[in-house]
Amino acid sequence: MGSTDSTATSPFNIYYMCPTFLISDSIASSPLPLSPVRIMSTTVEVVEAASILLSLQFAKLDDQARKQLHGQIQGTQLHQQQQQPNQDRPPIQALEGMIRECSIRYEKQLTKSDVDRGQGRLAFKNEYVDASLRPMLREGEILEGRQGIQVFAYDGEGEEYQMTFKGWGKMVVLTSGWNQFVKRHELREEEDFVTVWMFRRSADDRLCFAITTRREHGRHYNMKNRRAPKRQRTIEA
């Protein structure tokens, strides 16, 4: 299937660019048959490089074999994308097909101020906001404005909450509907952790958040602020 006649016209000069390989099918003199390759990889570049190296073995390809090889590579990549979940997107079934553009995840152990009804906000680290969230804002979406940005937030079950994404002094926070979220999930300081993604909704380009929660039972302290126990003096008889 993948061989060519040695008397055929000049071979196709087809080059395949990969991170560490530059392969031309015109550098080999003896053709080799193509065979299916099972590739275990999560990187598109590695998939293509491994497919070419193991299947081609530097062989010449006619036009039909070239098309079959490209189809095999694309099929392998599609299968892997379907089998392996995207770790940079929220694992919420209700949001499948709704996400157009998504930030990287943000994880936080909730503090006292995060669950205080009097403050009613979830604060983000400024470094995360500047690196991952601000680049996704559109013209006219201003965090520092009095009104902030009206957003929708979705919990792990896909339930929708209306919130406000805005500047809060030197911080950037989710507020308004955050108290409702805290009450609904009975969130507690230091015991509960949230994972947050910001994304654009496919249907209308609306700015949204996805928030999942987890609890570590019995964890009543922040590891960073944990104090070492006092040493007890012993009295020798």
CSV table of N, CA and C in Angstrom, one decimal, residues 140-150 163-169 173 175-176:
chain,number,residue,atom,x,y,z
A,140,GLY,N,-14.1,47.8,26.8
A,140,GLY,CA,-15.2,48.2,27.5
A,140,GLY,C,-15.5,47.4,28.8
A,141,GLU,N,-14.8,46.3,29.0
A,141,GLU,CA,-14.9,45.5,30.2
A,141,GLU,C,-13.8,46.0,31.2
A,142,ILE,N,-14.2,46.8,32.2
A,142,ILE,CA,-13.2,47.5,33.1
A,142,ILE,C,-13.4,47.0,34.5
A,143,LEU,N,-12.4,46.4,35.1
A,143,LEU,CA,-12.5,45.8,36.4
A,143,LEU,C,-12.6,47.0,37.4
A,144,GLU,N,-11.9,48.1,37.2
A,144,GLU,CA,-11.7,49.1,38.1
A,144,GLU,C,-12.9,50.1,38.2
A,145,GLY,N,-13.9,49.9,37.3
A,145,GLY,CA,-15.1,50.7,37.3
A,145,GLY,C,-16.0,50.5,38.5
A,146,ARG,N,-16.9,51.4,38.8
A,146,ARG,CA,-17.7,51.3,40.0
A,146,ARG,C,-18.7,50.0,39.8
A,147,GLN,N,-19.1,49.8,38.6
A,147,GLN,CA,-20.1,48.7,38.4
A,147,GLN,C,-19.4,47.3,38.2
A,148,GLY,N,-18.1,47.4,37.8
A,148,GLY,CA,-17.4,46.1,37.6
A,148,GLY,C,-18.0,45.4,36.3
A,149,ILE,N,-17.8,44.1,36.2
A,149,ILE,CA,-18.3,43.4,35.1
A,149,ILE,C,-19.3,42.4,35.6
A,150,GLN,N,-20.5,42.4,35.0
A,150,GLN,CA,-21.5,41.4,35.4
A,150,GLN,C,-21.3,40.1,34.7
A,163,MET,N,-23.0,37.1,39.4
A,163,MET,CA,-22.0,37.7,40.3
A,163,MET,C,-21.4,38.9,39.6
A,164,THR,N,-20.5,39.6,40.3
A,164,THR,CA,-19.8,40.8,39.8
A,164,THR,C,-18.3,40.6,39.9
A,165,PHE,N,-17.6,40.8,38.8
A,165,PHE,CA,-16.2,40.7,38.8
A,165,PHE,C,-15.6,42.1,38.7
A,166,LYS,N,-14.9,42.5,39.8
A,166,LYS,CA,-14.4,43.9,39.8
A,166,LYS,C,-13.2,44.0,40.7
A,167,GLY,N,-12.7,45.2,40.6
A,167,GLY,CA,-11.6,45.6,41.5
A,167,GLY,C,-12.1,46.0,42.9
A,168,TRP,N,-11.4,45.6,43.9
A,168,TRP,CA,-11.8,45.9,45.3
A,168,TRP,C,-10.6,46.4,46.0
A,169,GLY,N,-10.4,47.7,46.0
A,169,GLY,CA,-9.1,48.3,46.6
A,169,GLY,C,-8.0,47.8,45.7
A,173,VAL,N,-11.9,40.8,42.8
A,173,VAL,CA,-12.7,39.8,43.5
A,173,VAL,C,-14.0,39.4,42.6
A,175,THR,N,-17.9,39.1,43.6
A,175,THR,CA,-18.8,39.6,44.7
A,175,THR,C,-20.2,39.5,44.3
A,176,SER,N,-21.1,40.2,45.0
A,176,SER,CA,-22.6,40.1,44.8
A,176,SER,C,-23.1,38.7,45.1
